Coordinates of C-alpha atoms and ligand atoms in Angstrom, one line a residue:
X1 CA 133.4 113.1 81.1
X2 CA 136.8 111.6 81.3
X3 CA 138.6 111.1 77.9
X4 CA 138.0 107.3 78.2
X5 CA 134.2 107.7 78.9
X6 CA 131.8 106.0 76.5
X7 CA 130.1 107.8 73.7
X8 CA 126.3 108.0 73.8
X9 CA 124.6 106.6 70.7
X10 CA 121.5 108.1 69.1
X11 CA 118.6 107.5 71.4
X12 CA 115.5 106.7 69.3
X13 CA 112.5 108.9 70.2
X14 CA 110.0 107.1 68.0
X15 CA 110.1 103.6 69.4
X16 CA 108.1 101.9 72.2
X17 CA 110.0 99.9 74.7
X18 CA 108.9 96.5 73.3
X19 CA 109.9 97.6 69.7
X20 CA 113.3 98.5 71.0
X21 CA 113.7 95.5 73.2
X22 CA 112.1 92.7 71.2
X23 CA 112.0 93.5 67.5
X24 CA 114.9 92.2 65.5
X25 CA 115.0 95.1 63.1
X26 CA 115.8 97.4 66.1
X27 CA 117.6 95.3 68.6
X28 CA 119.9 93.6 66.1
X29 CA 120.9 96.9 64.7
X30 CA 122.6 98.1 67.8
X31 CA 123.3 95.4 70.4
X32 CA 126.2 93.1 70.3
X33 CA 125.5 89.8 68.6
X34 CA 124.1 87.3 71.1
X35 CA 125.8 84.0 71.6
X36 CA 123.8 81.0 70.5
X37 CA 120.0 81.5 70.7
X38 CA 120.1 83.5 74.0
X39 CA 119.6 85.7 75.9
X40 CA 116.8 84.0 77.9
X41 CA 114.6 84.7 80.8
X42 CA 115.1 81.6 83.0
X43 CA 112.5 80.6 85.7
X44 CA 114.7 80.0 88.8
X45 CA 112.7 77.1 90.2
X46 CA 112.1 75.0 87.1
X47 CA 115.0 76.2 84.9
X48 CA 112.5 76.8 82.1
X49 CA 114.0 79.2 79.4
X50 CA 112.2 81.7 77.4
X51 CA 114.1 83.3 74.4
X52 CA 113.6 86.8 73.0
X53 CA 111.7 85.5 70.0
X54 CA 109.4 83.5 72.3
X55 CA 108.9 86.6 74.5
X56 CA 108.0 88.5 71.4
X57 CA 105.4 85.9 70.4
X58 CA 103.9 85.7 73.9
X59 CA 103.8 89.5 74.1
X60 CA 101.9 89.8 70.8
X61 CA 99.5 87.0 71.8
X62 CA 98.7 88.6 75.2
X63 CA 98.3 92.0 73.5
X64 CA 95.7 90.4 71.2
X65 CA 93.8 88.9 74.1
X66 CA 94.0 92.1 76.3
X67 CA 92.7 94.2 73.4
X68 CA 89.9 91.8 72.4
X69 CA 88.6 90.7 75.7
X70 CA 89.5 93.6 78.0
X71 CA 89.5 96.5 75.6
X72 CA 92.9 97.6 76.7
X73 CA 94.1 100.4 74.5
X74 CA 95.5 103.9 74.3
X75 CA 96.3 105.4 77.7
X76 CA 94.7 102.6 79.8
X77 CA 96.6 101.7 82.9
X78 CA 97.3 98.1 83.7
X79 CA 98.5 97.5 87.3
X80 CA 101.0 94.7 87.8
X81 CA 100.8 93.4 91.4
X82 CA 103.2 90.5 91.4
X83 CA 106.4 89.0 92.5
X84 CA 108.9 88.4 89.7
X85 CA 107.6 86.1 87.0
X86 CA 108.8 85.2 83.5
X87 CA 105.5 86.6 82.2
X88 CA 105.9 89.9 84.1
X89 CA 107.7 91.6 81.2
X90 CA 105.3 89.9 78.8
X91 CA 102.4 91.6 80.5
X92 CA 104.2 94.9 80.6
X93 CA 105.2 94.9 76.9
X94 CA 101.8 93.6 75.8
X95 CA 100.3 96.7 77.5
X96 CA 102.8 98.9 75.8
X97 CA 102.1 97.4 72.4
X98 CA 98.5 98.5 72.8
X99 CA 99.4 102.1 73.8
X100 CA 98.7 101.3 77.5
X101 CA 100.6 102.3 80.6
X102 CA 102.0 99.9 83.2
X103 CA 101.9 100.7 86.9
X104 CA 104.0 98.2 88.9
X105 CA 103.1 97.7 92.6
X106 CA 104.8 96.1 95.5
X107 CA 103.3 92.6 95.9
X108 CA 103.5 92.8 99.6
X109 CA 101.1 95.7 99.7
X110 CA 97.9 95.2 101.7
X111 CA 94.5 95.9 100.2
X112 CA 94.4 99.5 101.2
X113 CA 97.9 100.3 100.0
X114 CA 97.0 98.7 96.6
X115 CA 93.7 100.6 96.6
X116 CA 95.7 103.9 96.9
X117 CA 97.8 103.0 93.8
X118 CA 94.7 101.8 91.9
X119 CA 93.0 105.0 92.5
X120 CA 96.0 107.2 91.9
X121 CA 96.5 105.6 88.5
X122 CA 92.9 104.9 87.6
X123 CA 93.9 101.4 86.6
X124 CA 91.6 99.4 84.4
X125 CA 93.0 95.9 84.9
X126 CA 95.1 94.1 87.5
X127 CA 97.5 91.3 86.7
X128 CA 98.6 89.6 89.9
X129 CA 100.6 86.8 91.4
X130 CA 98.4 84.0 92.9
X131 CA 99.6 84.8 96.4
X132 CA 98.4 88.4 96.0
X133 CA 94.9 87.5 94.8
X134 CA 93.0 88.2 98.0
X135 CA 94.4 91.7 98.5
X136 CA 93.9 92.4 94.8
X137 CA 90.2 91.4 94.9
X138 CA 89.5 93.4 98.1
X139 CA 91.1 96.5 96.6
X140 CA 89.4 96.0 93.2
X141 CA 86.0 95.7 94.9
X142 CA 86.6 98.9 96.9
X143 CA 87.4 100.7 93.6
X144 CA 84.4 99.3 91.8
X145 CA 86.4 97.1 89.5
X146 CA 84.7 93.9 88.6
X147 CA 86.3 90.6 89.7
X148 CA 86.9 89.7 86.0
X149 CA 89.3 92.6 85.7
X150 CA 91.8 90.6 87.9
X151 CA 94.0 88.2 85.9
X152 CA 96.5 85.8 87.5
X153 CA 100.0 84.8 86.5
X154 CA 100.5 81.0 86.4
X155 CA 102.7 79.6 89.1
X156 CA 103.5 75.9 89.3
X157 CA 102.0 74.2 92.4
X158 CA 100.2 77.4 93.5
X159 CA 96.5 77.4 92.9
X160 CA 94.8 80.8 92.9
X161 CA 92.4 81.0 95.9
X162 CA 89.5 82.0 93.5
X163 CA 89.5 79.4 90.7
X164 CA 87.2 81.3 88.4
X165 CA 89.8 84.0 87.7
X166 CA 91.4 83.9 84.3
X167 CA 95.0 83.1 84.1
X168 CA 97.6 84.8 81.9
X169 CA 98.8 81.6 80.2
X170 CA 95.3 80.7 79.0
X171 CA 95.0 84.2 77.5
X172 CA 98.3 83.8 75.8
X173 CA 97.1 80.5 74.3
X174 CA 93.9 82.2 73.1
X175 CA 95.7 85.3 71.8
X176 CA 98.1 83.2 69.8
X177 CA 95.2 81.9 67.7
X178 CA 93.8 85.4 67.1
X179 CA 94.6 87.8 64.3
X180 CA 97.3 90.2 65.4
X181 CA 96.0 93.5 66.7
X182 CA 97.8 96.5 65.3
X183 CA 100.6 97.8 67.6
X184 CA 100.9 101.4 68.8
X185 CA 103.4 103.2 66.6
X186 CA 105.0 106.4 67.8
X187 CA 105.5 109.6 65.7
X188 CA 109.0 111.0 65.6
X189 CA 109.7 112.6 69.0
X190 CA 106.6 111.1 70.6
X191 CA 108.6 108.6 72.7
X192 CA 109.6 111.6 74.9
X193 CA 106.1 112.2 76.1
X194 CA 104.2 108.9 75.5
X195 CA 104.0 107.3 79.0
X196 CA 105.1 103.8 79.6
X197 CA 105.3 103.5 83.3
X198 CA 103.7 104.9 86.4
X199 CA 106.2 103.8 89.1
X200 CA 105.7 104.9 92.7
X201 CA 108.1 107.1 94.6
X202 CA 107.8 109.6 97.5
X203 CA 110.4 111.8 96.0
X204 CA 111.5 114.2 98.7
X205 CA 108.5 114.1 100.9
X206 CA 105.0 112.7 101.6
X207 CA 103.2 109.7 100.3
X208 CA 104.3 107.7 97.2
X209 CA 103.4 109.5 94.0
X210 CA 103.1 108.1 90.5
X211 CA 106.2 109.0 88.5
X212 CA 105.4 109.6 84.9
X213 CA 108.0 107.7 82.9
X214 CA 108.0 107.8 79.1
X215 CA 109.2 105.1 76.7
X216 CA 112.2 107.2 75.8
X217 CA 113.4 107.3 79.4
X218 CA 113.8 103.5 79.7
X219 CA 115.4 103.3 76.2
X220 CA 117.7 106.1 77.1
X221 CA 118.9 104.6 80.4
X222 CA 119.5 101.3 78.7
X223 CA 121.6 103.0 76.0
X224 CA 123.4 105.2 78.6
X225 CA 124.3 102.0 80.6
X226 CA 125.4 100.3 77.4
X227 CA 127.7 103.1 76.4
X228 CA 129.1 103.5 79.9
X229 CA 129.9 99.8 79.9
X230 CA 131.4 100.0 76.4
X231 CA 128.9 97.4 75.3
X232 CA 128.8 99.0 71.8
X233 CA 132.5 99.6 71.5
X234 CA 134.1 96.9 69.4
X235 CA 137.6 98.1 70.3
X236 CA 137.2 96.9 73.9
X237 CA 138.9 93.5 74.3
X238 CA 136.6 90.6 75.2
X239 CA 138.6 90.0 78.5
X240 CA 138.1 93.6 79.5
X241 CA 134.3 93.6 78.9
X242 CA 132.2 93.7 82.0
X243 CA 129.0 92.7 80.2
X244 CA 129.3 90.0 77.5
X245 CA 126.5 88.4 75.5
X246 CA 126.2 84.9 77.0
X247 CA 126.6 86.0 80.6
X248 CA 123.8 85.2 83.2
X249 CA 122.6 87.5 85.9
X250 CA 120.3 86.7 88.8
X251 CA 117.1 88.7 89.2
X252 CA 116.7 88.9 93.0
X253 CA 115.7 92.5 92.8
X254 CA 112.0 93.0 92.4
X255 CA 110.8 94.0 88.9
X256 CA 108.2 96.4 90.3
X257 CA 111.1 98.6 91.5
X258 CA 112.9 100.7 88.8
X259 CA 116.4 99.3 89.7
X260 CA 115.3 95.7 88.9
X261 CA 113.2 96.8 86.0
X262 CA 115.7 98.9 84.1
X263 CA 119.1 97.5 85.1
X264 CA 118.3 93.9 85.6
X265 CA 115.8 93.4 82.9
X266 CA 116.0 95.9 80.0
X267 CA 119.7 96.6 80.2
X268 CA 120.5 92.9 80.6
X269 CA 118.5 91.6 77.7
X270 CA 119.8 94.5 75.5
X271 CA 123.3 93.4 76.5
X272 CA 122.5 89.9 75.4
X273 CA 122.7 88.7 79.0
X274 CA 120.2 86.1 80.4
X275 CA 118.2 86.8 83.6
X276 CA 117.3 84.1 86.1
X277 CA 113.9 85.2 87.4
X278 CA 113.6 84.8 91.2
X279 CA 110.1 85.4 92.6
X280 CA 111.2 86.0 96.2
X281 CA 114.6 86.7 97.5
X282 CA 116.0 84.1 99.8
X283 CA 119.7 84.2 100.6
X284 CA 120.5 80.5 100.6
X285 CA 118.3 80.0 97.5
X286 CA 120.4 82.7 95.8
X287 CA 123.7 81.0 96.6
X288 CA 122.3 77.7 95.2
X289 CA 121.2 79.4 92.1
X290 CA 124.6 81.2 91.6
X291 CA 126.2 77.7 91.5
X292 CA 123.4 76.1 89.4
X293 CA 123.2 78.8 86.7
X294 CA 126.9 79.9 86.9
X295 CA 125.8 83.4 87.6
X296 CA 128.2 86.1 86.4
X297 CA 126.3 89.3 87.4
X298 CA 124.8 90.2 90.7
X299 CA 122.7 93.3 91.1
X300 CA 122.0 93.8 94.7
X301 CA 121.1 96.2 97.5
X302 CA 123.4 96.8 100.5
X303 CA 121.5 94.4 102.9
X304 CA 122.2 91.6 100.4
X305 CA 125.8 92.6 100.5
X306 CA 125.6 92.3 104.3
X307 CA 124.4 88.7 103.9
X308 CA 127.2 87.9 101.4
X309 CA 129.8 89.2 103.9
X310 CA 128.3 87.9 107.1
X311 CA 125.9 85.1 106.7
X312 CA 127.1 81.7 108.2
X313 CA 125.9 79.8 105.0
X314 CA 128.8 81.5 103.1
X315 CA 131.2 79.1 104.9
X316 CA 130.1 76.2 102.8
X317 CA 130.4 78.2 99.5
X318 CA 134.1 79.0 99.7
X319 CA 135.5 78.7 96.2
X320 CA 132.0 77.9 94.7
X321 CA 130.9 81.4 93.7
X322 CA 133.8 82.2 91.3
X323 CA 131.5 82.4 88.3
X324 CA 130.6 85.9 89.6
X325 CA 132.4 88.6 87.7
X326 CA 130.4 91.7 88.4
X327 CA 128.6 92.9 91.5
X328 CA 126.7 96.2 91.5
X329 CA 125.0 97.6 94.6
X330 CA 122.7 100.6 94.7
X331 CA 119.5 102.1 96.1
X332 CA 121.2 102.9 99.4
X333 CA 124.6 103.7 100.8
X334 CA 127.2 100.9 101.0
X335 CA 129.5 101.3 103.9
X336 CA 133.3 101.3 103.5
X337 CA 133.5 98.2 105.8
X338 CA 131.1 96.2 103.5
X339 CA 132.9 97.5 100.4
X340 CA 136.2 96.2 101.7
X341 CA 134.7 92.9 102.8
X342 CA 133.1 92.4 99.3
X343 CA 136.5 93.1 97.6
X344 CA 138.1 90.5 99.8
X345 CA 135.3 88.0 99.3
X346 CA 135.4 88.3 95.4
X347 CA 139.0 89.2 94.7
X348 CA 138.6 88.8 91.0
X349 CA 135.3 90.5 90.5
X350 CA 134.4 94.0 89.3
X351 CA 132.6 95.5 92.2
X352 CA 131.0 99.0 92.5
X353 CA 128.0 101.1 93.3
X354 CA 125.5 102.8 91.1
X355 CA 123.3 105.7 92.2
X356 CA 120.0 107.0 90.9
X357 CA 116.4 107.3 91.6
X358 CA 112.9 106.5 90.2
X359 CA 112.5 110.1 89.0
X360 CA 115.7 109.9 86.9
X361 CA 114.5 106.5 85.6
X362 CA 117.4 104.9 87.3
X363 CA 121.1 105.1 86.9
X364 CA 122.9 108.5 87.1
X365 CA 126.3 107.4 88.3
X366 CA 128.1 104.1 88.2
X367 CA 131.6 103.1 89.1
X368 CA 134.1 103.7 86.2
X369 CA 133.9 100.7 84.1
X370 CA 137.6 100.7 83.1
X371 CA 138.6 100.5 86.7
X372 CA 138.4 97.0 88.2
X373 CA 136.7 98.4 91.3
X374 CA 134.8 101.4 92.3
X375 CA 136.3 103.7 94.8
X376 CA 135.1 102.4 98.1
X377 CA 132.2 104.6 99.4
X378 CA 131.8 106.5 96.2
X379 CA 128.7 106.2 94.0
X380 CA 130.9 106.4 90.9
X381 CA 131.0 108.8 87.9
X382 CA 128.3 110.2 85.7
X383 CA 127.1 107.9 82.9
X384 CA 127.1 109.4 79.4
X385 CA 124.2 111.7 78.9
X386 CA 123.7 112.6 82.6
X387 CA 124.5 116.2 83.7
X388 CA 124.5 117.5 87.2
X389 CA 124.4 120.7 89.2
X390 CA 125.2 121.1 92.9
X391 CA 123.0 123.5 94.7
X392 CA 124.6 125.0 97.7
X393 CA 122.6 125.9 100.8
X394 CA 122.9 129.6 100.0
X395 CA 121.2 128.9 96.6
X396 CA 124.3 129.3 94.5
X397 CA 125.8 126.6 92.3
X398 CA 128.7 124.6 93.7
X399 CA 131.8 123.3 92.0
X400 CA 134.1 120.3 92.6
X401 CA 134.5 119.4 96.3
X402 CA 131.6 121.7 97.4
X403 CA 128.7 120.1 99.2
X404 CA 125.1 120.7 98.1
X405 CA 121.9 119.2 96.8
X406 CA 122.2 117.3 93.6
X407 CA 120.2 118.2 90.6
X408 CA 120.1 115.9 87.6
X409 CA 119.4 116.5 83.9
X410 CA 119.4 113.3 81.9
X411 CA 117.6 111.8 78.8
X412 CA 116.2 109.2 81.1
X413 CA 114.5 111.7 83.5
X414 CA 110.8 111.2 84.2
X415 CA 108.4 114.0 83.3
X416 CA 106.3 114.7 86.3
X417 CA 104.3 113.3 89.2
X418 CA 101.2 112.1 87.4
X419 CA 98.2 114.2 88.6
X420 CA 100.1 116.2 91.2
X421 CA 101.1 119.6 90.0
X422 CA 102.3 120.9 93.3
X423 CA 104.8 118.0 93.9
X424 CA 105.8 118.2 90.2
X425 CA 106.7 121.9 90.6
X426 CA 108.9 121.2 93.6
X427 CA 110.9 118.3 92.0
X428 CA 110.8 118.6 88.2
X429 CA 112.4 122.0 87.6
X430 CA 112.6 124.1 84.5
X431 CA 115.1 123.0 81.9
X432 CA 114.5 119.3 82.7
X433 CA 116.4 119.3 86.0
X434 CA 115.3 116.8 88.7
X435 CA 115.8 117.7 92.4
X436 CA 117.2 114.6 94.1
X437 CA 117.0 115.6 97.8
X438 CA 120.4 114.0 98.1
X439 CA 123.4 116.0 99.5
X440 CA 126.5 115.2 97.5
X441 CA 130.0 116.2 96.7
X442 CA 131.8 115.6 93.4
X443 CA 135.6 115.1 93.7
X444 CA 137.9 116.6 91.1
X445 CA 138.4 113.1 89.6
X446 CA 134.7 113.0 88.8
X447 CA 133.6 110.6 91.6
X448 CA 130.3 111.4 93.2
X449 CA 130.0 111.0 97.0
X450 CA 126.6 110.9 98.6
X451 CA 127.1 112.8 101.8
X452 CA 123.6 112.7 103.3
X453 CA 119.9 112.6 102.5
X454 CA 118.2 116.0 102.8
X455 CA 114.8 114.6 102.0
X456 CA 112.3 113.1 104.5
X457 CA 112.4 109.6 103.0
X458 CA 114.3 106.8 104.6
X459 CA 115.7 103.8 102.9
X460 CA 114.9 100.5 104.6
X461 CA 116.5 97.5 102.8
X462 CA 116.8 99.7 99.7
X463 CA 113.0 100.5 99.7
X464 CA 111.6 103.9 100.3
X465 CA 109.7 104.4 103.5
X466 CA 107.9 107.7 104.0
X467 CA 107.9 108.7 107.6
X468 CA 104.7 110.7 107.0
X469 CA 102.9 107.6 105.8
X470 CA 103.8 105.7 109.0
X471 CA 102.9 108.8 111.1
X472 CA 99.5 108.7 109.3
X473 CA 99.0 105.1 110.2
X474 CA 99.9 105.8 113.8
X475 CA 97.5 108.7 114.0
X476 CA 94.7 106.4 112.8
X477 CA 95.0 104.7 116.1
X478 CA 92.5 106.0 118.7
X479 CA 95.2 106.1 121.5
X480 CA 97.6 108.2 119.5
X481 CA 97.2 112.0 119.4
X482 CA 100.5 112.9 117.7
X483 CA 103.4 110.9 116.2
X484 CA 106.8 111.5 114.7
X485 CA 108.8 108.9 112.8
X486 CA 112.6 109.1 112.2
X487 CA 115.1 106.7 110.8
X488 CA 117.8 105.1 113.0
X489 CA 120.8 103.3 111.6
X490 CA 120.6 99.5 111.4
X491 CA 123.4 97.2 110.3
X492 CA 121.2 95.0 108.1
X493 CA 118.4 97.3 106.8
X494 CA 120.5 100.4 106.6
X495 CA 117.9 102.3 108.4
X496 CA 114.8 101.3 110.4
X497 CA 111.9 103.6 111.5
X498 CA 111.6 104.7 115.1
X499 CA 108.3 106.3 116.2
X500 CA 107.8 108.8 119.0
X501 CA 104.1 109.0 119.9
X502 CA 102.1 111.3 122.1
X503 CA 99.2 109.4 123.6
X504 CA 95.7 110.6 123.8
X505 CA 94.7 111.8 127.3
X506 CA 92.6 108.7 127.9
X507 CA 95.4 106.4 126.8
X508 CA 97.9 108.3 128.9
X509 CA 95.7 107.8 131.9
X510 CA 95.4 104.1 131.2
X511 CA 99.2 103.8 130.7
X512 CA 99.8 105.7 134.0
X513 CA 97.6 103.3 135.8
X514 CA 99.1 100.3 134.1
X515 CA 102.6 101.4 134.8
X516 CA 101.7 102.0 138.4
X517 CA 100.5 98.4 138.6
X518 CA 103.6 97.3 136.6
X519 CA 105.9 99.0 139.1
X520 CA 103.9 97.5 141.9
X521 CA 104.4 94.1 140.3
X522 CA 108.1 94.7 139.9
X523 CA 108.3 95.7 143.5
X524 CA 106.6 92.5 144.5
X525 CA 109.0 90.4 142.4
X526 CA 112.0 92.2 143.8
X527 CA 110.7 91.8 147.3
X528 CA 110.2 88.1 146.7
X529 CA 113.6 87.7 145.2
X530 CA 115.2 89.5 148.1
X531 CA 113.4 87.2 150.4
X532 CA 115.0 84.4 148.4
X533 CA 111.7 83.2 147.0
X534 CA 110.7 82.9 143.4
X535 CA 107.9 85.2 142.3
X536 CA 104.8 83.2 142.2
X537 CA 103.3 82.8 138.7
X538 CA 99.6 83.7 139.4
X539 CA 100.7 87.0 141.1
X540 CA 102.7 88.0 138.0
X541 CA 100.1 87.1 135.5
X542 CA 97.6 89.3 137.3
X543 CA 99.7 92.3 136.2
X544 CA 100.9 91.1 132.8
X545 CA 98.1 92.4 130.7
Ligands
LIG1 P1 114.6 105.1 94.6 N1 124.1 105.5 97.7 C1 123.4 106.2 98.6 N2 122.1 106.4 98.4 C2 121.5 105.9 97.3 C3 122.3 105.2 96.3 C4 123.6 105.0 96.6 N3 124.4 104.3 95.8 N4 121.4 104.9 95.3 C5 120.2 105.4 95.6 N5 120.2 106.0 96.8 C6 119.1 106.7 97.5 O1 113.8 105.9 93.8 C7 119.1 108.2 97.2 O2 118.7 108.9 98.4 O3 115.8 104.5 93.8 C8 118.2 108.3 96.1 O4 117.6 109.6 95.9 O5 113.9 104.0 95.4 C9 117.1 107.3 96.5 O6 117.9 106.2 97.0 C10 116.3 106.9 95.3 O7 115.4 105.9 95.7 C11 121.7 102.0 90.5 C12 121.1 101.1 91.4 C13 119.9 103.5 90.9 C14 120.0 101.5 92.1 C15 119.3 102.7 91.9 C16 118.1 103.0 92.7 C17 117.1 103.7 92.0 C18 115.7 103.8 92.7 C19 121.1 103.2 90.3 O8 122.8 101.6 89.9

């Protein structure tokens, strides 16, 4: 660490996430005093605010109902299949209060993708967004889960397609009239192994796997970020603070992904910063909300930076976005060009990158907080508590300026791939080191540069895409006998998949015939053009199929 780096405080290993995040005896002990009665979670569309004490009450009430009516308890997995929602954290923390584990899923999954996650986690209950009900019911049925194990978040003006399903709000009402169920208390040290989350990641290869994340990991990363950003250091002047109680961030990142969940929810609330909860990212909607809520903090992925730099709607927002003081991108590389454009667009803001992965329960490096801007192109410096090794291709350890695979040891590291000993052995090494599959170089000034991705995974709009999963889908098609998927660069998405396929003999024969007809059609058209006549429609349509 540089001499000016933050000091890591004690990381409690006997607290659950909701105790740490919601209970005044813990949160008030460490975090800076909030301003007024904030921070809040704010529903983007309605502007409805929920304070931390209200979150605590709703969490307790839902825990009462989940325990009494659904018998959720020690070790049970609750799968959240939803867009962002103000009750998303309530559902998560209620499960934690009961000793349960939360597995967050991408709300755009189809029924078979969800079924895979349900089966990998052996989930007992699904809490879903009304738009995701159909897929949830199909997947639940395939897994033999009864329909009444699907609960629905309440969304104004959106009626769930199956009215008989129970909604979360009514359960909270019921639970608030019940006697409080006892909460799960951890023994000293137990936080390091007691699972809180099963988040999905492919790691270095193959299909997504359930990453076993204990309570301690989320608390650790929150405190690491706090110390990196000098949140707990009273000597940092107010004007120099990047994160101040009373600030407002916008939650356009999905909460089912670790970046949104840890950085934009747990770290923000801990820092006393409110979060505007946005169910679905929409660029012009985000601009309107930045103005409406005077947003100070933007946590985004590079494609959203592309929009900020290049979207035509930005023309009508000149001078209107100056409430924004901090912009952090992460989850995929940010090009030098975009970095420079962002600096020009927000000349007064602190702008930089963070780097990390689901397996390290989020942030490993971040731009140096005492610098106004990160070094363009660099992922920043290690945050307190994180240690790295650089493994050179010959198997020896590298030093500054040498390129090799990054290994990370951090208090926030996950424990394993749940139920997958083989994959665990390859990624979670002895001594608590996680293999990242990223090729990096550390400059002598402590800045980390991500040089390349050694692993098979591609990053499409910041999301992991496993080529092997797409190859598997292609191989399911009767006309395909082999397939290979690679990533190709794309200005907006970072990367997009490109598939090469070998057709089955039968399909190849059909294609040959079709292309012979297509060439004949083209010949006809060319001939007719040469003759100065337009190709007649009926003749063309004969070949089109
Ligand atoms: P997962 N630059 C280049 N590649 C990156 C960066 C970055 N700044 N951040 C993440 N990646 C890639 O689990 C890298 O290949 O991320 C890494 O192994 O979906 C992979 O993404 C991890 O993919 C932040 C903001 C961490 C975001 C994140 C993303 C964590 C989840 C820290 O400050």
